[in-house]
C-alpha cells in the first residue's frame, strides 16, 4: 500500500479532504472523525505492514469533544499517536477563527516537540504556503524511512557489510535517495551484468559514471564530484575553502557571490558534523526546523549556482604557504590545489572512546556521530547515546522515532550546561528517552556485533551491564589541524588562533592579524576549528560570511604589492 496521510477532523473534513486530494497519487489519504478512530486507523495500517507518513489534526475536533480543556486533549492525543507510530510527522491545523487562540495555547507544546508544525487551515484552492509546509514534512519523513520510494543510486552488496554501511551513510548525508539490493536479486543481477570486469562487491550504479566497483567512500564521492588531480595544474583559485560544514559553505557562497573563483575541499560528505543532524530547530528562517543534510544541500546548490567547485572525499594532507609570489598550495593524496587565499573550516571530529572492546565493534552496532543510516535500523532495539551537546540531543530525538528505548549517558550531573533548552524540553517530554547522568561507558561486547555495554557511575564507580544494540558516540570534538604547517599558530588544545589571540611574536609590523586571520598571511580560520568559536551552526555560518571581506582586503593588498 502507499504511505498513509491521516486526516483527523470532523466539521472540516470536506475542506481538508479536498486540499489533500492532490497527494492521492503517491499517498493514501484516510479520514478519521474521532481521536479513537485515528488510533484504530494507525493500528490497522501497522497491522497491514503499511507506513503512516503524516497525521493532520484539526483543533476544531478537539474543541468540540472536550470543551473544558481542548488543547490538553489534542496534546494528549498526539502523544498517544507518537507512541504508536513514532516515525510519522504530526501537523496541527487550526481554523481561521481559532488560530490566534490555538496558537497561543499550543505554543508550549510545540516548543517541547509534541508535534512538528502548527498551521492555519487552508484558506482556499492553491494555498501553496500551506502545501509547502506539508511537502517539507513529507520530505523529511521520506528521507528517514528505511526503504525510500525514490532510488537515484542503486547499491549491490551485503546490507550488513561495513563498507556497504559506510557507503549508505555517505549517500544519506549527501541527500542521495538510494536502495541496497542483494546480489541474487533481479536488480542485483542486472547491475552485476552491466559492470565491466569482475563483480567485486559492493557495486554502485551512479548516474554520472555507470556501474562502478567501490572500495571506499572516497571513490564514491569522487564519482559525483571528481578528483583534485582533475583540476589543471595552472589553475589558481582566488579562494580555497578547506571543509564544507556550515562555516565553509557560507564562505564559499559569499566568496563566489562576490566574484571570487572558489573551490571547496571536503574529506567527508558536504555538511560536516552539522550535516548529520536529524533536525536543527533553532536556525534562523526555518520555523519548522530543517535537517542538517537538507541545510547543507541547499547551501551546496546555492554555492554551485555562483560557480563554486566542490571536491569531496579527499583528506587535506598539507598546506604550503605562499612564498615569493607563488600561491598557497593545498596538498591532498589526489593532487594539489593552488589558491591566493585559504579559509580553514575543517571543524572538529568526535573524540574516540578508547575502550578496546567498543572500538572493535565500530560499524557493528557502535557508531561515531549520529550515523543516520544506522538509526533507521534501530527499530525495536535499546540504544545508548553518549554525549551532552546539541548533536547528542538531536541524535537521541531522531533515534527515538525508531528505537524501543534511548538512553543519553553523560559524565556531568545534567544536560543544562551543554545543551540548548529547546532540546532539553523535547527530551524531557519524550517517554522513550531517559538521561543517565554521571555515567561513562567502560566496556561492551556481543557475538559479532554489539549486544551489551558496561556503564560505570563516575562517583561510586559502581558498574552496570545492560542490553544495548546500538551505541552512538558524540563525545565532544578535537580540531582537525594535523595537516597545518608549524608557522600557523595553534592554542594548547590544537585549535587555530586568529586575530589578537595570535602571539605577538607572529604579528606583522607589530599589528595583530584581522579577527579571522591566522598567523600566516592569506590564511584564515572560521567555525569550530577556530580557537574561541561558539560551537553553533548559526555562529559558524556567520563567521564564514564575515571572512569574505577580509579575503577581499588581502587579495587587494596582494595585487597592490605586486604592482597591479
Coordinates of C-alpha atoms in Angstrom, one line a residue:
X1 CA 0.0 0.0 0.0
X2 CA 1.0 3.6 -0.5
X3 CA 2.1 5.5 2.7
X4 CA -0.9 6.9 4.5
X5 CA -1.8 10.5 5.3
X6 CA -4.3 10.5 8.1
X7 CA -6.7 13.5 8.5
X8 CA -8.2 13.7 11.9
X9 CA -11.1 16.0 11.6
X10 CA -14.9 16.3 11.6
X11 CA -16.6 19.5 10.6
X12 CA -13.6 20.5 8.3
X13 CA -13.3 17.0 6.8
X14 CA -14.6 18.0 3.4
X15 CA -12.2 21.0 3.2
X16 CA -9.1 19.0 4.2
X17 CA -10.0 16.1 2.1
X18 CA -10.3 18.4 -0.9
X19 CA -7.0 20.0 -0.2
X20 CA -5.2 16.7 0.3
X21 CA -6.6 15.2 -2.8
X22 CA -3.5 16.4 -4.7
X23 CA -1.5 13.8 -2.8
X24 CA -3.7 10.8 -3.7
X25 CA -1.4 9.5 -6.5
X26 CA 1.5 8.9 -4.1
X27 CA -0.3 8.6 -0.7
X28 CA -3.4 7.0 0.6
X29 CA -5.4 9.8 2.3
X30 CA -7.6 8.5 5.1
X31 CA -10.1 10.4 7.3
X32 CA -10.9 9.7 10.9
X33 CA -13.6 11.7 12.5
X34 CA -12.6 11.0 16.1
X35 CA -9.4 10.6 18.1
X36 CA -10.3 6.9 18.8
X37 CA -10.9 6.4 15.1
X38 CA -7.5 7.8 14.3
X39 CA -5.8 5.3 16.7
X40 CA -7.8 2.5 15.0
X41 CA -6.6 3.6 11.6
X42 CA -3.0 3.8 12.7
X43 CA -3.2 0.3 14.2
X44 CA -4.8 -1.0 11.0
X45 CA -2.1 0.5 8.9
X46 CA 0.6 -1.0 11.1
X47 CA -1.0 -4.4 11.1
X48 CA -1.1 -4.4 7.3
X49 CA 2.6 -3.6 7.1
X50 CA 1.9 -0.1 5.8
X51 CA 3.5 3.2 6.7
X52 CA 1.9 6.2 8.3
X53 CA 3.6 9.2 6.9
X54 CA 1.7 12.2 8.3
X55 CA -1.1 12.8 10.8
X56 CA -3.0 16.1 10.3
X57 CA -5.1 17.0 13.4
X58 CA -7.8 19.7 13.3
X59 CA -8.0 21.6 16.6
X60 CA -11.7 22.2 16.0
X61 CA -12.3 18.5 16.5
X62 CA -10.8 18.6 20.0
X63 CA -12.6 21.8 20.9
X64 CA -15.9 20.1 20.2
X65 CA -15.2 16.9 22.0
X66 CA -13.6 18.4 25.1
X67 CA -14.8 21.9 25.5
X68 CA -13.3 22.3 29.0
X69 CA -9.7 21.7 28.0
X70 CA -9.4 21.2 24.3
X71 CA -5.7 22.0 24.0
X72 CA -4.7 19.4 26.5
X73 CA -6.9 16.9 24.6
X74 CA -5.0 17.5 21.3
X75 CA -1.6 17.2 23.0
X76 CA -2.6 14.0 24.9
X77 CA -3.9 12.5 21.7
X78 CA -0.8 13.5 19.7
X79 CA 1.3 11.9 22.4
X80 CA -0.7 8.7 22.1
X81 CA -0.2 8.6 18.3
X82 CA 3.5 9.2 18.6
X83 CA 3.8 6.1 20.8
X84 CA 2.0 4.0 18.2
X85 CA 3.8 5.4 15.1
X86 CA 6.8 7.5 16.3
X87 CA 8.2 7.9 12.8
X88 CA 5.1 9.7 11.4
X89 CA 5.2 13.5 11.2
X90 CA 2.4 15.4 13.0
X91 CA 0.7 18.6 11.8
X92 CA -1.9 20.5 13.7
X93 CA -4.2 22.8 11.8
X94 CA -6.4 25.5 13.3
X95 CA -9.5 27.1 11.7
X96 CA -9.2 30.8 10.9
X97 CA -11.5 31.9 13.7
X98 CA -9.5 29.9 16.3
X99 CA -5.9 30.3 15.0
X100 CA -4.7 33.0 17.4
X101 CA -6.2 31.3 20.4
X102 CA -5.0 27.9 19.5
X103 CA -1.5 29.1 18.6
X104 CA -1.1 30.7 22.0
X105 CA -2.4 27.7 23.8
X106 CA -0.3 25.2 21.9
X107 CA 2.9 27.2 21.8
X108 CA 4.5 25.5 24.8
X109 CA 3.6 22.0 23.4
X110 CA 5.2 22.8 20.1
X111 CA 8.3 24.1 21.8
X112 CA 8.6 20.8 23.5
X113 CA 8.4 18.9 20.3
X114 CA 4.9 17.4 20.9
X115 CA 4.1 17.9 17.3
X116 CA 6.0 19.0 14.2
X117 CA 4.1 22.0 12.9
X118 CA 1.1 24.3 13.6
X119 CA -0.6 25.9 10.5
X120 CA -3.6 27.9 9.6
X121 CA -6.3 25.8 7.9
X122 CA -6.1 26.2 4.1
X123 CA -7.8 29.4 3.0
X124 CA -8.9 28.2 -0.4
X125 CA -7.6 26.5 -3.5
X126 CA -3.9 26.5 -4.3
X127 CA -2.8 27.6 -0.8
X128 CA 0.8 26.9 -1.7
X129 CA 2.1 28.3 1.6
X130 CA 0.2 25.6 3.4
X131 CA 1.2 22.9 1.0
X132 CA 4.8 24.0 1.0
X133 CA 4.9 23.1 4.7
X134 CA 3.1 19.8 4.1
X135 CA 5.6 18.7 1.4
X136 CA 8.5 19.7 3.7
X137 CA 7.1 17.4 6.4
X138 CA 6.6 14.6 3.9
X139 CA 10.1 15.1 2.5
X140 CA 11.6 14.9 6.0
X141 CA 9.6 11.7 6.6
X142 CA 10.7 10.2 3.3
X143 CA 14.3 10.9 4.0
X144 CA 14.3 8.8 7.2
X145 CA 12.3 5.7 6.2
X146 CA 14.4 2.6 5.7
X147 CA 13.1 1.8 2.2
X148 CA 12.7 5.1 0.2
X149 CA 10.5 5.2 -2.8
X150 CA 12.9 7.4 -4.9
X151 CA 16.0 5.5 -6.0
X152 CA 18.6 7.8 -7.6
X153 CA 21.5 5.4 -6.7
X154 CA 21.4 1.6 -6.6
X155 CA 23.9 -0.3 -4.5
X156 CA 24.5 -4.1 -4.8
X157 CA 26.1 -5.7 -1.8
X158 CA 25.6 -7.3 1.7
X159 CA 23.5 -4.8 3.7
X160 CA 25.4 -5.8 6.9
X161 CA 28.9 -5.3 5.3
X162 CA 30.8 -2.5 7.0
X163 CA 31.8 -0.9 3.6
X164 CA 28.2 -1.0 2.3
X165 CA 27.0 0.7 5.5
X166 CA 29.7 3.4 5.1
X167 CA 28.5 4.0 1.5
X168 CA 24.9 4.2 2.6
X169 CA 25.8 6.6 5.4
X170 CA 27.6 8.8 2.8
X171 CA 24.7 8.7 0.4
X172 CA 22.3 9.7 3.2
X173 CA 24.4 12.6 4.2
X174 CA 24.6 13.6 0.5
X175 CA 20.8 13.6 0.3
X176 CA 21.0 11.0 -2.4
X177 CA 18.0 8.6 -2.3
X178 CA 19.2 5.0 -2.7
X179 CA 18.5 1.4 -2.1
X180 CA 20.7 -1.6 -1.4
X181 CA 19.9 -4.7 -3.5
X182 CA 21.1 -8.2 -2.7
X183 CA 23.4 -9.7 -5.3
X184 CA 21.0 -12.5 -6.1
X185 CA 18.0 -10.2 -6.6
X186 CA 16.8 -9.3 -10.1
X187 CA 18.1 -5.8 -9.8
X188 CA 21.4 -7.1 -8.3
X189 CA 21.9 -9.4 -11.2
X190 CA 21.1 -6.6 -13.7
X191 CA 23.7 -4.3 -12.2
X192 CA 26.3 -7.1 -11.9
X193 CA 25.8 -7.9 -15.6
X194 CA 26.3 -4.2 -16.5
X195 CA 29.6 -4.0 -14.7
X196 CA 32.7 -4.4 -16.8
X197 CA 35.2 -6.7 -15.1
X198 CA 35.0 -9.0 -12.1
X199 CA 31.9 -8.3 -9.9
X200 CA 33.8 -7.1 -6.8
X201 CA 31.1 -6.1 -4.3
X202 CA 29.8 -3.6 -3.4
X203 CA 28.8 -2.3 -6.8
X204 CA 27.2 1.1 -7.2
X205 CA 25.1 2.3 -10.2
X206 CA 25.9 6.0 -10.4
X207 CA 24.1 8.1 -13.0
X208 CA 27.2 10.1 -13.9
X209 CA 29.6 7.1 -14.0
X210 CA 27.6 4.0 -14.7
X211 CA 28.2 0.9 -12.6
X212 CA 31.4 1.0 -10.6
X213 CA 33.1 -1.2 -8.0
X214 CA 33.7 0.9 -4.9
X215 CA 36.4 0.2 -2.4
X216 CA 36.0 3.2 -0.2
X217 CA 33.6 6.1 0.4
X218 CA 36.2 8.4 -1.2
X219 CA 35.8 6.5 -4.5
X220 CA 32.0 7.0 -4.4
X221 CA 32.4 10.7 -3.6
X222 CA 34.8 11.1 -6.5
X223 CA 32.2 9.6 -8.8
X224 CA 29.9 12.5 -8.0
X225 CA 32.3 15.4 -7.5
X226 CA 35.6 14.4 -9.2
X227 CA 39.2 14.4 -8.0
X228 CA 41.7 17.1 -7.2
X229 CA 44.0 16.0 -10.0
X230 CA 41.2 16.8 -12.5
X231 CA 42.0 20.5 -11.8
X232 CA 44.5 21.9 -14.3
X233 CA 47.9 22.5 -12.6
X234 CA 48.0 26.0 -13.9
X235 CA 44.7 26.9 -12.3
X236 CA 45.0 29.3 -9.4
X237 CA 41.8 30.0 -7.5
X238 CA 41.1 33.2 -5.6
X239 CA 39.9 31.2 -2.6
X240 CA 40.2 27.6 -1.5
X241 CA 37.9 26.6 1.4
X242 CA 39.0 23.5 3.3
X243 CA 35.9 22.0 4.8
X244 CA 32.3 22.0 3.8
X245 CA 30.5 22.4 7.1
X246 CA 28.3 25.5 7.7
X247 CA 31.3 27.8 8.0
X248 CA 32.9 26.6 4.9
X249 CA 29.7 26.6 2.9
X250 CA 28.9 30.2 4.0
X251 CA 32.4 31.3 3.0
X252 CA 32.0 29.6 -0.4
X253 CA 28.6 31.2 -1.1
X254 CA 29.6 34.7 -0.1
X255 CA 33.0 34.4 -1.7
X256 CA 31.7 33.2 -5.0
X257 CA 28.8 35.6 -5.0
X258 CA 31.4 38.4 -4.6
X259 CA 33.2 37.3 -7.7
X260 CA 36.0 35.1 -6.2
X261 CA 36.8 31.9 -8.1
X262 CA 36.3 29.4 -5.3
X263 CA 37.0 25.7 -4.7
X264 CA 35.9 23.7 -1.7
X265 CA 37.7 20.6 -0.5
X266 CA 35.8 18.3 1.9
X267 CA 37.1 15.0 3.3
X268 CA 33.7 13.6 4.0
X269 CA 30.1 14.5 3.0
X270 CA 29.2 18.1 2.4
X271 CA 27.7 19.5 5.6
X272 CA 30.3 18.3 8.1
X273 CA 29.0 17.3 11.6
X274 CA 26.0 19.6 11.2
X275 CA 25.1 17.7 8.0
X276 CA 24.4 14.6 10.2
X277 CA 22.0 16.4 12.5
X278 CA 18.5 14.9 12.1
X279 CA 16.7 18.2 12.8
X280 CA 18.0 21.7 13.6
X281 CA 15.2 23.8 15.1
X282 CA 16.9 27.0 16.2
X283 CA 18.4 28.1 12.8
X284 CA 17.1 31.4 11.7
X285 CA 14.5 31.4 9.0
X286 CA 13.3 27.8 9.4
X287 CA 10.3 27.9 11.8
X288 CA 9.6 24.1 11.4
X289 CA 13.3 23.2 11.6
X290 CA 15.5 21.7 8.9
X291 CA 17.7 18.6 8.9
X292 CA 21.4 19.2 8.7
X293 CA 21.5 17.3 5.4
X294 CA 18.9 19.5 3.7
X295 CA 20.5 22.7 5.0
X296 CA 23.9 21.5 3.7
X297 CA 22.5 20.5 0.3
X298 CA 20.6 23.8 -0.1
X299 CA 23.9 25.7 0.7
X300 CA 25.8 23.5 -1.8
X301 CA 23.2 24.2 -4.5
X302 CA 23.4 27.9 -3.7
X303 CA 27.2 27.9 -3.9
X304 CA 27.2 25.9 -7.2
X305 CA 24.9 28.5 -8.6
X306 CA 27.6 31.0 -8.1
X307 CA 30.2 28.8 -9.7
X308 CA 31.8 27.1 -6.7
X309 CA 33.6 23.8 -7.5
X310 CA 33.4 21.0 -4.9
X311 CA 35.9 18.2 -4.4
X312 CA 34.8 15.7 -1.7
X313 CA 36.3 12.5 -0.2
X314 CA 39.9 13.7 0.0
X315 CA 41.7 14.5 3.2
X316 CA 43.9 17.5 3.0
X317 CA 47.4 16.3 3.8
X318 CA 49.3 19.6 4.0
X319 CA 49.4 23.3 3.3
X320 CA 52.5 25.0 1.7
X321 CA 52.0 28.8 2.4
X322 CA 52.5 31.3 -0.4
X323 CA 56.1 32.4 -0.9
X324 CA 57.9 34.6 -3.5
X325 CA 54.8 35.5 -5.4
X326 CA 53.6 31.9 -5.6
X327 CA 50.1 31.0 -4.4
X328 CA 49.3 28.8 -1.4
X329 CA 49.4 25.1 -2.2
X330 CA 46.8 22.8 -0.5
X331 CA 48.0 19.2 -0.7
X332 CA 45.9 16.1 -1.0
X333 CA 46.8 12.5 -1.9
X334 CA 44.7 13.1 -5.1
X335 CA 46.6 16.2 -6.2
X336 CA 47.3 19.8 -5.2
X337 CA 45.1 22.9 -5.4
X338 CA 46.6 26.4 -5.7
X339 CA 44.9 29.5 -4.3
X340 CA 45.7 33.0 -3.5
X341 CA 43.8 32.8 -0.2
X342 CA 42.8 29.8 2.0
X343 CA 40.0 29.5 4.6
X344 CA 40.4 26.7 7.1
X345 CA 36.9 25.4 8.0
X346 CA 37.7 21.8 8.9
X347 CA 35.7 21.8 12.1
X348 CA 36.3 19.1 14.6
X349 CA 36.0 15.4 14.8
X350 CA 34.4 13.3 17.5
X351 CA 36.8 12.0 20.2
X352 CA 37.4 8.3 20.4
X353 CA 36.2 6.5 23.4
X354 CA 39.4 4.5 23.5
X355 CA 37.8 1.4 25.0
X356 CA 39.2 -1.6 23.1
X357 CA 36.1 -3.8 23.3
X358 CA 34.0 -1.0 22.0
X359 CA 36.3 0.2 19.2
X360 CA 36.4 -3.4 17.9
X361 CA 32.7 -3.2 17.2
X362 CA 32.7 0.1 15.3
X363 CA 30.3 -0.3 12.4
X364 CA 28.7 -3.3 14.0
X365 CA 26.4 -1.5 16.5
X366 CA 28.9 1.1 17.5
X367 CA 28.8 4.4 15.7
X368 CA 30.7 7.7 16.0
X369 CA 28.3 10.5 15.2
X370 CA 24.6 10.2 14.7
X371 CA 25.0 7.7 11.8
X372 CA 21.7 8.4 10.0
X373 CA 21.7 5.1 8.2
X374 CA 22.2 3.0 11.3
X375 CA 19.5 5.0 13.1
X376 CA 16.9 3.5 10.7
X377 CA 17.9 0.0 11.7
X378 CA 17.4 0.5 15.4
X379 CA 13.6 -0.2 15.2
X380 CA 12.5 -2.0 18.4
X381 CA 16.0 -2.0 19.9
X382 CA 17.6 -0.5 23.0
X383 CA 20.2 2.2 22.2
X384 CA 22.5 4.5 24.1
X385 CA 23.8 7.9 23.1
X386 CA 27.0 9.1 24.8
X387 CA 27.4 12.9 24.9
X388 CA 25.7 16.0 26.2
X389 CA 25.9 18.5 23.4
X390 CA 23.3 19.5 20.9
X391 CA 24.4 16.9 18.4
X392 CA 23.7 14.2 21.0
X393 CA 20.3 15.6 21.8
X394 CA 19.3 15.7 18.2
X395 CA 20.6 12.2 17.7
X396 CA 18.6 10.9 20.6
X397 CA 15.4 12.5 19.4
X398 CA 15.9 11.1 15.9
X399 CA 16.6 7.6 17.3
X400 CA 13.5 7.7 19.5
X401 CA 11.4 7.6 16.3
X402 CA 12.7 4.0 15.7
X403 CA 14.3 2.5 18.9
X404 CA 12.3 1.0 21.7
X405 CA 14.4 3.0 24.2
X406 CA 17.1 5.6 24.1
X407 CA 19.4 6.4 27.0
X408 CA 21.6 9.5 27.0
X409 CA 24.7 8.9 29.1
X410 CA 26.7 11.9 30.2
X411 CA 29.5 12.4 32.7
X412 CA 28.1 15.7 34.0
X413 CA 25.3 15.9 36.6
X414 CA 22.9 17.1 33.9
X415 CA 22.4 18.5 30.4
X416 CA 21.8 22.1 31.2
X417 CA 25.4 23.2 30.9
X418 CA 26.0 21.9 27.4
X419 CA 22.7 21.5 25.6
X420 CA 20.2 24.1 24.2
X421 CA 17.0 24.5 26.3
X422 CA 14.6 23.6 23.5
X423 CA 16.3 20.2 23.1
X424 CA 16.2 19.5 26.8
X425 CA 12.5 20.3 26.8
X426 CA 11.9 17.8 23.9
X427 CA 13.9 15.1 25.6
X428 CA 12.1 15.5 29.0
X429 CA 8.8 15.1 27.3
X430 CA 9.7 12.1 25.2
X431 CA 8.9 9.0 27.1
X432 CA 11.3 6.8 25.1
X433 CA 14.3 8.8 26.2
X434 CA 16.0 8.6 29.6
X435 CA 19.0 10.6 30.8
X436 CA 21.6 8.8 32.8
X437 CA 24.0 11.3 34.5
X438 CA 27.5 10.8 36.0
X439 CA 28.0 7.8 33.8
X440 CA 30.7 6.6 31.3
X441 CA 30.9 3.5 29.1
X442 CA 33.8 1.3 30.1
X443 CA 33.1 -1.9 28.1
X444 CA 30.9 -3.7 25.7
X445 CA 30.6 -6.9 23.7
X446 CA 28.4 -9.3 21.7
X447 CA 28.5 -12.2 19.3
X448 CA 29.8 -10.4 16.2
X449 CA 28.0 -7.1 16.9
X450 CA 27.2 -5.0 19.9
X451 CA 24.7 -6.6 22.4
X452 CA 25.6 -5.1 25.7
X453 CA 27.7 -2.4 27.3
X454 CA 29.0 -1.6 30.8
X455 CA 28.2 1.7 32.4
X456 CA 30.2 3.0 35.3
X457 CA 29.0 5.6 37.8
X458 CA 31.7 8.3 37.9
X459 CA 31.2 8.9 41.6
X460 CA 30.5 5.5 43.2
X461 CA 32.4 3.5 40.5
X462 CA 29.5 1.0 40.5
X463 CA 29.3 -0.9 37.2
X464 CA 26.1 -2.0 35.5
X465 CA 25.9 -4.3 32.5
X466 CA 22.9 -3.5 30.3
X467 CA 21.4 -4.5 27.0
X468 CA 22.5 -2.2 24.2
X469 CA 22.2 -3.0 20.5
X470 CA 23.2 0.5 19.2
X471 CA 25.8 2.8 20.7
X472 CA 26.1 6.3 19.3
X473 CA 29.2 8.2 20.5
X474 CA 29.1 12.0 20.3
X475 CA 31.9 12.8 22.7
X476 CA 32.8 16.4 22.1
X477 CA 35.3 17.3 19.4
X478 CA 39.0 17.6 18.6
X479 CA 40.2 20.1 16.0
X480 CA 41.4 18.7 12.7
X481 CA 44.7 20.6 12.4
X482 CA 47.4 17.9 12.0
X483 CA 47.9 19.0 8.3
X484 CA 48.8 22.6 9.0
X485 CA 52.3 24.0 8.9
X486 CA 54.2 24.8 12.1
X487 CA 54.2 28.5 11.2
X488 CA 50.4 28.6 11.7
X489 CA 49.9 29.0 15.5
X490 CA 47.5 26.8 17.5
X491 CA 46.4 27.0 21.1
X492 CA 47.2 24.4 23.7
X493 CA 44.2 22.3 22.7
X494 CA 45.1 22.4 19.0
X495 CA 42.6 24.9 17.8
X496 CA 43.7 27.6 15.3
X497 CA 44.5 31.0 16.8
X498 CA 43.2 34.1 15.0
X499 CA 43.2 37.9 15.4
X500 CA 44.6 39.2 18.7
X501 CA 44.8 35.7 20.1
X502 CA 47.8 35.1 17.8
X503 CA 51.0 35.5 19.9
X504 CA 52.7 39.0 19.4
X505 CA 55.9 37.4 18.0
X506 CA 53.8 36.3 15.0
X507 CA 52.3 39.7 14.3
X508 CA 53.3 41.7 11.2
X509 CA 54.7 45.2 11.8
X510 CA 53.6 45.0 15.4
X511 CA 49.9 44.7 14.3
X512 CA 47.8 41.7 15.1
X513 CA 46.1 39.8 12.3
X514 CA 42.5 40.7 11.4
X515 CA 39.8 39.0 13.5
X516 CA 39.6 35.7 11.5
X517 CA 43.1 35.8 10.1
X518 CA 45.8 33.4 11.3
X519 CA 49.5 33.9 11.8
X520 CA 50.1 33.0 8.1
X521 CA 49.1 35.9 5.7
X522 CA 46.3 34.9 3.4
X523 CA 45.2 32.0 5.5
X524 CA 42.0 32.4 7.6
X525 CA 40.1 30.2 10.0
X526 CA 36.3 30.0 10.7
X527 CA 33.9 27.8 12.6
X528 CA 34.6 25.1 15.1
X529 CA 38.3 24.8 14.2
X530 CA 39.0 28.3 15.4
X531 CA 40.0 28.9 19.0
X532 CA 37.3 30.6 20.9
X533 CA 34.5 30.0 18.4
X534 CA 30.9 29.3 19.5
X535 CA 30.0 25.7 18.6
X536 CA 26.7 26.5 16.9
X537 CA 25.6 26.3 13.2
X538 CA 24.5 29.9 13.1
X539 CA 27.7 31.2 14.6
X540 CA 29.8 29.1 12.1
X541 CA 27.7 30.4 9.2
X542 CA 28.2 34.0 10.4
X543 CA 32.0 33.6 10.6
X544 CA 32.0 32.0 7.1
X545 CA 30.3 35.0 5.6
X546 CA 32.3 37.5 7.7
X547 CA 35.6 36.2 6.5
X548 CA 35.0 37.1 2.8
X549 CA 35.6 40.9 3.3
X550 CA 38.9 40.0 4.9
X551 CA 39.8 37.8 2.0
X552 CA 39.0 40.6 -0.4
X553 CA 41.2 43.0 1.5
X554 CA 44.1 40.5 1.5
X555 CA 43.8 40.0 -2.3
X556 CA 43.6 43.7 -3.0
X557 CA 46.7 44.3 -0.8
X558 CA 48.5 41.5 -2.6
X559 CA 47.6 42.9 -6.0
X560 CA 48.8 46.4 -4.9
X561 CA 52.1 44.9 -3.6
X562 CA 52.6 43.1 -6.9
X563 CA 52.1 46.4 -8.7
X564 CA 48.7 45.5 -10.2

